[in-house]
Amino acid sequence: MLKIENLSKTFFPNTPNEVQALRNISLTIAEGSFTAIIGTNGSGKSTLLNAVAGTFEPDKGKITLAEHDITDWQEFKRATLIGRVFQNPFAGTAAEMSIAENIVLAMHRGEHRSLRIAVTKKAREAIADKVRALKMGLEDRLDNPIGTLSGGQRQALTLLMATWLKPKLLLLDEHTAALDPKSAAKVAELTKQIIDQEKLTALMVTHSMQQAVDLPDRIIMMHRGQIVEDYHGDMKRRVRIPDLYAAFDRVQKRELFDEAVAQMLEGQYT
Ligand SMILES: Nc1ncnc2c1ncn2[C@@H]1O[C@H](COP(=O)(O)OP(=O)(O)OP(=O)(O)O)[C@@H](O)[C@H]1O
Ligand SMILES: [Mg+2]
């Protein structure tokens, strides 16, 4: 289980560029659940994921993951519990190293670095099995540098690496956004398959309403550093793409209304 309590982060505080990226967010993610986070550009989705991963220190708030209070843990220590996949297919893998070597590195994540990367016969068999399950024909190319693969193939492997050690939490930040539609659909399908099979707890940021409706069992909508919608259970099962667009509209209208009221009040008091 992931529990986020009263989490806030302001960038450039007390300057004209001040951004309240997270405003007192509280959120509990059940173990073994798959949640999509949607929201307009700049609404705080990546900041929320980064706060959980420990990329920066929040101004306030508490984060608990799998019974550990990780609030004061540094990023490398959190990485022992958290697997991540980013938007950029080139992040998270070493281009010159082979597929097998990259995966062996992932298998030993969190261990002491002096360890030699050796692709043993046993490891090779395990790797070939899991790579075959991706159904991308990559099992015959285990010794090829990972840099020679397409973006979609690389994201599929990054996903496999991020989940190899069954992390307590999987964080996906628009991990299909840089792929062509066919590869994006394939990686989305693999994502769902791996999360279901390994019974992982996952948070996935996406701008694809199709993915948000099809893949997870919960959808959270963020706006201006806050959670403004939360579809789960039956409500999530019933929600369709037009409902999500309608929610975006509602949020925007509410904001325009608030701004108009603020301007009127300003007019009154100045
Ligand atoms: N390291 C940073 N320094 C300063 N401002 C930041 C930093 N990271 C994020 N922000 C700001 O915080 C706000 C939220 O950004 P964030 O990246 O979380 O948005 P997002 O919802 O992921 O958007 P997108 O859909 O475009 O990826 C934005 O206004 C952004 O400019
Ligand atoms: Mg983002």
CSV table of C-alpha atoms and ligand atoms in Angstrom, one decimal:
chain,number,residue,atom,x,y,z
A,1,MET,CA,0.0,0.0,0.0
A,2,LEU,CA,1.1,3.6,-0.7
A,3,LYS,CA,-0.1,6.3,1.6
A,4,ILE,CA,0.4,10.0,0.8
A,5,GLU,CA,-0.6,12.4,3.5
A,6,ASN,CA,-0.8,16.2,3.2
A,7,LEU,CA,1.9,16.4,0.5
A,8,SER,CA,2.8,19.9,-0.7
A,9,LYS,CA,5.5,21.3,-3.0
A,10,THR,CA,6.0,24.9,-4.1
A,11,PHE,CA,8.8,25.7,-6.7
A,12,PHE,CA,10.4,29.1,-6.5
A,13,PRO,CA,8.6,30.1,-3.3
A,14,ASN,CA,8.1,33.8,-2.7
A,15,THR,CA,9.2,34.8,-6.2
A,16,PRO,CA,7.1,36.0,-9.2
A,17,ASN,CA,7.7,32.5,-10.6
A,18,GLU,CA,6.2,30.7,-7.6
A,19,VAL,CA,4.4,27.5,-8.6
A,20,GLN,CA,2.3,25.5,-6.1
A,21,ALA,CA,2.9,22.2,-7.9
A,22,LEU,CA,1.3,20.0,-5.1
A,23,ARG,CA,-1.3,21.4,-2.8
A,24,ASN,CA,-1.9,19.3,0.3
A,25,ILE,CA,-2.4,16.0,-1.5
A,26,SER,CA,-3.6,13.0,0.4
A,27,LEU,CA,-4.1,9.7,-1.4
A,28,THR,CA,-4.1,6.0,-0.5
A,29,ILE,CA,-3.4,3.4,-3.1
A,30,ALA,CA,-4.4,-0.1,-2.3
A,31,GLU,CA,-1.9,-2.9,-2.6
A,32,GLY,CA,-2.2,-4.7,-6.0
A,33,SER,CA,-4.2,-1.8,-7.6
A,34,PHE,CA,-3.5,-0.1,-10.8
A,35,THR,CA,-4.3,3.7,-10.9
A,36,ALA,CA,-4.1,6.1,-13.8
A,37,ILE,CA,-3.3,9.8,-13.2
A,38,ILE,CA,-4.7,12.2,-15.8
A,39,GLY,CA,-4.8,15.9,-15.9
A,40,THR,CA,-3.8,18.9,-18.0
A,41,ASN,CA,-0.2,19.9,-18.7
A,42,GLY,CA,1.4,21.3,-15.5
A,43,SER,CA,-1.2,20.0,-13.2
A,44,GLY,CA,1.4,18.2,-11.0
A,45,LYS,CA,1.3,14.6,-12.2
A,46,SER,CA,5.0,14.2,-12.7
A,47,THR,CA,5.7,16.2,-9.5
A,48,LEU,CA,3.6,13.7,-7.6
A,49,LEU,CA,5.4,10.7,-9.0
A,50,ASN,CA,8.8,12.4,-8.4
A,51,ALA,CA,7.9,13.2,-4.8
A,52,VAL,CA,7.1,9.5,-4.2
A,53,ALA,CA,10.3,8.4,-6.0
A,54,GLY,CA,12.3,10.9,-3.9
A,55,THR,CA,13.6,13.1,-6.7
A,56,PHE,CA,13.2,16.1,-4.4
A,57,GLU,CA,12.2,16.9,-0.9
A,58,PRO,CA,8.6,18.0,-0.4
A,59,ASP,CA,7.8,21.1,1.7
A,60,LYS,CA,5.6,19.0,3.9
A,61,GLY,CA,3.8,15.7,4.0
A,62,LYS,CA,4.4,12.1,4.8
A,63,ILE,CA,4.8,9.1,2.4
A,64,THR,CA,4.4,5.5,3.6
A,65,LEU,CA,5.1,2.6,1.2
A,66,ALA,CA,4.6,-1.1,2.2
A,67,GLU,CA,4.7,-0.3,5.9
A,68,HIS,CA,7.9,1.9,5.6
A,69,ASP,CA,7.8,5.6,6.4
A,70,ILE,CA,10.0,6.6,3.4
A,71,THR,CA,9.5,10.4,3.8
A,72,ASP,CA,13.2,10.8,4.8
A,73,TRP,CA,14.6,8.1,2.5
A,74,GLN,CA,16.9,9.2,-0.3
A,75,GLU,CA,16.0,8.4,-3.9
A,76,PHE,CA,18.5,5.5,-4.2
A,77,LYS,CA,17.1,3.8,-1.1
A,78,ARG,CA,13.5,4.2,-2.3
A,79,ALA,CA,14.6,2.6,-5.6
A,80,THR,CA,14.9,-0.7,-3.7
A,81,LEU,CA,11.1,-0.6,-3.4
A,82,ILE,CA,10.1,1.3,-6.5
A,83,GLY,CA,10.4,0.5,-10.2
A,84,ARG,CA,10.1,3.4,-12.7
A,85,VAL,CA,9.6,3.8,-16.5
A,86,PHE,CA,9.9,7.2,-18.1
A,87,GLN,CA,8.6,8.8,-21.3
A,88,ASN,CA,12.0,8.7,-23.0
A,89,PRO,CA,12.8,5.2,-24.3
A,90,PHE,CA,16.5,6.0,-24.0
A,91,ALA,CA,16.3,6.6,-20.2
A,92,GLY,CA,16.8,3.7,-17.9
A,93,THR,CA,18.9,1.4,-20.1
A,94,ALA,CA,22.6,1.4,-21.1
A,95,ALA,CA,22.6,1.7,-24.9
A,96,GLU,CA,26.0,0.0,-25.6
A,97,MET,CA,25.2,-2.9,-23.3
A,98,SER,CA,23.4,-6.0,-24.6
A,99,ILE,CA,19.7,-6.8,-23.8
A,100,ALA,CA,20.9,-9.6,-21.5
A,101,GLU,CA,23.5,-7.4,-19.7
A,102,ASN,CA,20.9,-4.7,-19.1
A,103,ILE,CA,18.5,-7.2,-17.6
A,104,VAL,CA,21.2,-8.7,-15.4
A,105,LEU,CA,21.9,-5.2,-14.1
A,106,ALA,CA,18.2,-4.9,-13.3
A,107,MET,CA,18.2,-8.3,-11.6
A,108,HIS,CA,20.9,-7.0,-9.2
A,109,ARG,CA,19.4,-3.6,-8.6
A,110,GLY,CA,20.2,-2.3,-5.1
A,111,GLU,CA,23.1,-4.7,-4.6
A,112,HIS,CA,26.7,-3.5,-4.2
A,113,ARG,CA,28.0,-2.0,-7.5
A,114,SER,CA,31.4,-3.8,-7.4
A,115,LEU,CA,29.5,-6.9,-8.5
A,116,ARG,CA,30.6,-8.1,-11.9
A,117,ILE,CA,27.9,-8.3,-14.5
A,118,ALA,CA,28.0,-11.9,-15.6
A,119,VAL,CA,25.2,-13.3,-17.7
A,120,THR,CA,25.3,-16.8,-16.3
A,121,LYS,CA,23.6,-19.7,-18.1
A,122,LYS,CA,20.9,-19.8,-15.5
A,123,ALA,CA,20.2,-16.1,-15.8
A,124,ARG,CA,20.2,-16.3,-19.6
A,125,GLU,CA,17.5,-18.9,-19.5
A,126,ALA,CA,15.3,-16.9,-17.2
A,127,ILE,CA,15.9,-13.8,-19.3
A,128,ALA,CA,15.0,-15.7,-22.6
A,129,ASP,CA,11.8,-16.9,-21.0
A,130,LYS,CA,10.6,-13.5,-19.9
A,131,VAL,CA,11.7,-11.8,-23.1
A,132,ARG,CA,9.9,-14.4,-25.2
A,133,ALA,CA,6.7,-13.6,-23.2
A,134,LEU,CA,6.9,-10.1,-24.6
A,135,LYS,CA,6.2,-11.6,-28.0
A,136,MET,CA,8.5,-9.2,-29.8
A,137,GLY,CA,11.0,-11.8,-31.2
A,138,LEU,CA,13.7,-10.3,-29.0
A,139,GLU,CA,14.7,-13.6,-27.4
A,140,ASP,CA,17.0,-14.3,-30.4
A,141,ARG,CA,18.7,-10.9,-30.0
A,142,LEU,CA,19.8,-11.1,-26.3
A,143,ASP,CA,23.4,-10.2,-27.2
A,144,ASN,CA,22.5,-7.2,-29.4
A,145,PRO,CA,23.2,-3.8,-27.9
A,146,ILE,CA,19.9,-2.4,-26.5
A,147,GLY,CA,20.6,0.8,-28.4
A,148,THR,CA,20.0,-0.9,-31.7
A,149,LEU,CA,16.3,-1.5,-30.8
A,150,SER,CA,13.2,0.6,-31.7
A,151,GLY,CA,11.6,2.8,-29.0
A,152,GLY,CA,8.8,0.4,-28.5
A,153,GLN,CA,11.1,-2.6,-28.1
A,154,ARG,CA,13.2,-0.6,-25.6
A,155,GLN,CA,10.2,0.5,-23.6
A,156,ALA,CA,9.0,-3.1,-23.4
A,157,LEU,CA,12.4,-4.2,-22.1
A,158,THR,CA,12.5,-1.2,-19.6
A,159,LEU,CA,9.2,-2.3,-18.3
A,160,LEU,CA,10.5,-5.8,-17.9
A,161,MET,CA,13.6,-4.5,-16.0
A,162,ALA,CA,11.6,-2.2,-13.8
A,163,THR,CA,9.4,-5.0,-12.7
A,164,TRP,CA,11.9,-7.9,-12.6
A,165,LEU,CA,12.4,-7.7,-8.8
A,166,LYS,CA,8.6,-7.2,-8.1
A,167,PRO,CA,8.8,-3.7,-6.8
A,168,LYS,CA,6.3,-2.6,-4.1
A,169,LEU,CA,5.4,0.2,-6.4
A,170,LEU,CA,5.6,0.7,-10.2
A,171,LEU,CA,5.7,4.3,-11.4
A,172,LEU,CA,5.0,5.0,-15.1
A,173,ASP,CA,5.2,8.6,-16.4
A,174,GLU,CA,3.7,8.8,-19.9
A,175,HIS,CA,5.8,5.7,-20.8
A,176,THR,CA,4.0,5.2,-24.1
A,177,ALA,CA,3.8,8.9,-25.2
A,178,ALA,CA,6.9,8.9,-27.3
A,179,LEU,CA,5.9,5.8,-29.3
A,180,ASP,CA,4.0,5.4,-32.5
A,181,PRO,CA,0.3,4.3,-32.0
A,182,LYS,CA,0.9,0.6,-32.7
A,183,SER,CA,3.9,0.4,-30.4
A,184,ALA,CA,2.1,2.5,-27.7
A,185,ALA,CA,-0.8,0.0,-27.8
A,186,LYS,CA,1.6,-3.0,-27.6
A,187,VAL,CA,3.5,-1.5,-24.6
A,188,ALA,CA,0.2,-0.5,-22.9
A,189,GLU,CA,-1.0,-4.1,-23.3
A,190,LEU,CA,2.2,-5.5,-21.9
A,191,THR,CA,1.9,-3.0,-19.0
A,192,LYS,CA,-1.5,-4.4,-18.1
A,193,GLN,CA,-0.3,-8.0,-18.5
A,194,ILE,CA,2.7,-7.6,-16.3
A,195,ILE,CA,0.9,-5.7,-13.6
A,196,ASP,CA,-1.9,-8.3,-13.5
A,197,GLN,CA,0.5,-11.3,-13.6
A,198,GLU,CA,2.8,-10.0,-10.9
A,199,LYS,CA,0.0,-8.4,-8.8
A,200,LEU,CA,1.9,-5.1,-8.8
A,201,THR,CA,0.7,-1.8,-7.3
A,202,ALA,CA,1.1,0.8,-10.0
A,203,LEU,CA,0.6,4.5,-10.7
A,204,MET,CA,0.6,5.5,-14.4
A,205,VAL,CA,0.5,9.0,-15.7
A,206,THR,CA,-1.1,9.2,-19.1
A,207,HIS,CA,-2.6,11.7,-21.6
A,208,SER,CA,-4.4,8.8,-23.4
A,209,MET,CA,-8.0,8.7,-22.3
A,210,GLN,CA,-8.3,5.3,-24.0
A,211,GLN,CA,-5.5,3.9,-21.8
A,212,ALA,CA,-7.1,5.5,-18.7
A,213,VAL,CA,-10.4,3.8,-19.4
A,214,ASP,CA,-9.0,0.5,-20.6
A,215,LEU,CA,-6.1,-0.4,-18.3
A,216,PRO,CA,-6.4,0.6,-14.6
A,217,ASP,CA,-9.0,0.0,-11.9
A,218,ARG,CA,-8.9,3.6,-10.7
A,219,ILE,CA,-8.5,7.0,-12.4
A,220,ILE,CA,-7.4,10.1,-10.6
A,221,MET,CA,-7.6,13.6,-12.2
A,222,MET,CA,-5.3,16.3,-11.1
A,223,HIS,CA,-5.6,20.0,-11.7
A,224,ARG,CA,-3.4,22.8,-10.3
A,225,GLY,CA,-1.7,20.5,-7.8
A,226,GLN,CA,-4.8,19.0,-6.4
A,227,ILE,CA,-6.9,15.9,-7.0
A,228,VAL,CA,-10.2,17.0,-8.5
A,229,GLU,CA,-11.7,13.6,-9.5
A,230,ASP,CA,-11.4,10.1,-8.3
A,231,TYR,CA,-13.1,7.3,-10.2
A,232,HIS,CA,-12.9,3.8,-8.6
A,233,GLY,CA,-15.0,0.7,-8.1
A,234,ASP,CA,-18.2,0.6,-10.1
A,235,MET,CA,-17.8,4.3,-11.0
A,236,LYS,CA,-14.6,3.5,-12.8
A,237,ARG,CA,-16.0,0.5,-14.6
A,238,ARG,CA,-18.8,2.6,-15.9
A,239,VAL,CA,-16.7,5.6,-16.9
A,240,ARG,CA,-16.2,6.3,-20.6
A,241,ILE,CA,-14.0,8.6,-22.6
A,242,PRO,CA,-16.6,11.4,-23.0
A,243,ASP,CA,-17.2,11.4,-19.3
A,244,LEU,CA,-13.5,12.2,-18.8
A,245,TYR,CA,-13.6,15.0,-21.3
A,246,ALA,CA,-16.7,16.3,-19.6
A,247,ALA,CA,-14.8,16.3,-16.3
A,248,PHE,CA,-11.9,18.3,-17.9
A,249,ASP,CA,-14.5,20.8,-19.1
A,250,ARG,CA,-16.1,21.1,-15.6
A,251,VAL,CA,-12.7,21.8,-14.0
A,252,GLN,CA,-11.9,24.4,-16.6
A,253,LYS,CA,-15.3,26.1,-16.2
A,254,ARG,CA,-14.9,26.1,-12.5
A,255,GLU,CA,-11.6,27.8,-12.8
A,256,LEU,CA,-12.9,30.5,-15.2
A,257,PHE,CA,-15.7,31.1,-12.8
A,258,ASP,CA,-13.3,31.4,-9.8
A,259,GLU,CA,-11.1,33.8,-11.8
A,260,ALA,CA,-14.1,35.9,-12.8
A,261,VAL,CA,-15.2,36.0,-9.1
A,262,ALA,CA,-11.7,36.9,-8.0
A,263,GLN,CA,-11.5,39.7,-10.5
A,264,MET,CA,-14.9,41.1,-9.4
A,265,LEU,CA,-13.8,41.0,-5.8
A,266,GLU,CA,-10.6,42.7,-6.7
A,267,GLY,CA,-12.6,45.4,-8.5
A,268,GLN,CA,-14.6,45.8,-5.3
A,269,TYR,CA,-11.7,46.1,-3.0
A,270,THR,CA,-9.2,48.2,-4.9
B,1,LIG,N1,12.0,21.1,-11.0
B,1,LIG,C1,11.1,22.0,-11.1
B,1,LIG,N2,11.4,23.3,-10.9
B,1,LIG,C2,10.5,24.3,-11.1
B,1,LIG,N3,9.2,24.1,-11.4
B,1,LIG,C3,8.8,22.9,-11.7
B,1,LIG,C4,9.7,21.8,-11.5
B,1,LIG,N4,9.0,20.6,-11.8
B,1,LIG,C5,7.8,21.0,-12.1
B,1,LIG,N5,7.6,22.3,-12.0
B,1,LIG,C6,6.4,23.1,-12.3
B,1,LIG,O1,5.4,22.5,-11.5
B,1,LIG,C7,4.1,22.4,-12.2
B,1,LIG,C8,3.7,21.0,-12.3
B,1,LIG,O2,4.6,20.3,-13.2
B,1,LIG,P1,4.5,18.8,-13.6
B,1,LIG,O3,5.7,18.4,-14.4
B,1,LIG,O4,4.3,18.0,-12.3
B,1,LIG,O5,3.2,18.7,-14.5
B,1,LIG,P2,2.5,17.5,-15.3
B,1,LIG,O6,1.1,17.4,-14.7
B,1,LIG,O7,3.4,16.3,-15.2
B,1,LIG,O8,2.5,18.1,-16.7
B,1,LIG,P3,2.7,17.4,-18.2
B,1,LIG,O9,1.4,16.7,-18.5
B,1,LIG,O10,3.0,18.5,-19.1
B,1,LIG,O11,3.8,16.4,-18.0
B,1,LIG,C9,4.4,23.1,-13.5
B,1,LIG,O12,4.0,24.4,-13.5
B,1,LIG,C10,5.9,23.0,-13.7
B,1,LIG,O13,6.4,24.0,-14.5
B,2,MG,MG,4.5,15.3,-16.6
